[in-house]
Short mmCIF file of C-alpha atoms in Angstrom, two decimals:
data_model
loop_
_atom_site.label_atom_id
_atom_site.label_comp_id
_atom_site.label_asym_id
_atom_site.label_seq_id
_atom_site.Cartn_x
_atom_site.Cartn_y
_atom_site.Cartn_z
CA UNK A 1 93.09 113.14 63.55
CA UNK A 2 95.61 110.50 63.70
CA UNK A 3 96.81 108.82 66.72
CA UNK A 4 99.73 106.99 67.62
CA UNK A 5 100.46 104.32 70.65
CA UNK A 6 103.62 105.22 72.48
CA UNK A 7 104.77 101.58 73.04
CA UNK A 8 106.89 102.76 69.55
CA UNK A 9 110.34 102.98 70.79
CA UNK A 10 109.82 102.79 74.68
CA UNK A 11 113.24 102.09 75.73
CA UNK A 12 113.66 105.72 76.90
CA UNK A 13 114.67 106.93 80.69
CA UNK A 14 115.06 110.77 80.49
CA UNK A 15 112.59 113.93 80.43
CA UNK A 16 114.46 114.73 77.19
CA UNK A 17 114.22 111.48 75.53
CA UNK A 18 110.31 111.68 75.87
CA UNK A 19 110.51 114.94 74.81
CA UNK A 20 112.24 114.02 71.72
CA UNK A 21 110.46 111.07 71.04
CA UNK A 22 106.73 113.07 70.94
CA UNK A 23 108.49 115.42 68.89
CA UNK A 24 109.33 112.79 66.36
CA UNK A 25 105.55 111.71 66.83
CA UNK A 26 104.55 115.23 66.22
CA UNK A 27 106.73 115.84 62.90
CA UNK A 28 105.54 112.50 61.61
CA UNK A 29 101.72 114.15 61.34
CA UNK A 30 100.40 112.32 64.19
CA UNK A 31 98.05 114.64 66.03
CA UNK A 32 96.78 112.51 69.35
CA UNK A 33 99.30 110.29 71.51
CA UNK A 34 98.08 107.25 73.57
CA UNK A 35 100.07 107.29 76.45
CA UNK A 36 101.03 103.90 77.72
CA UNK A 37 104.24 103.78 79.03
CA UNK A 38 105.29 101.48 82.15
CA UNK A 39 101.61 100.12 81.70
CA UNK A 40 102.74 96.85 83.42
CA UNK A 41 104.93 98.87 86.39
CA UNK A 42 103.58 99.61 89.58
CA UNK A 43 103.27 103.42 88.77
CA UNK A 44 99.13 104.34 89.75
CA UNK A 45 98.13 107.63 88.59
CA UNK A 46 96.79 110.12 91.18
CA UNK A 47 93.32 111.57 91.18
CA UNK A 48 94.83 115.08 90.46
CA UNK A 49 97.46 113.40 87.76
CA UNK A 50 94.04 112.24 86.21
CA UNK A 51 92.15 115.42 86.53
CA UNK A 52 94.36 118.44 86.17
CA UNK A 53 94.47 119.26 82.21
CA UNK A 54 90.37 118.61 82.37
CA UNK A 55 89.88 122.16 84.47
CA UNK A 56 91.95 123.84 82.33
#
């Protein structure tokens, strides 16, 4: 596994900017993305933001 923190080039505003970005991640060989965008903004995760991929 390798593992990446997403603070790497976190200028980006659009759906398809993230998009490319984890696809640079991906092609790079890193398997596992810590997701930390905005982790100073007032954005709070809701329960079912936090739970939803866990009952899949």
């Amino acid at each position: 596994m390798t593992a990446i923190n997403t603070n790497y080039k976190n200028d980006i505003s659009t759906i398809e900017a993230i998009e490319e970005q984890l696809k640079n991640i991906a092609d790079a060989g890193f398997s596992h993305v810590h997701w930390s965008h905005d982790w100073m903004g007032e954005y709070i995760y809701g329960n079912s933001e936090m739970v939803k991929n866990y009952r899949k």
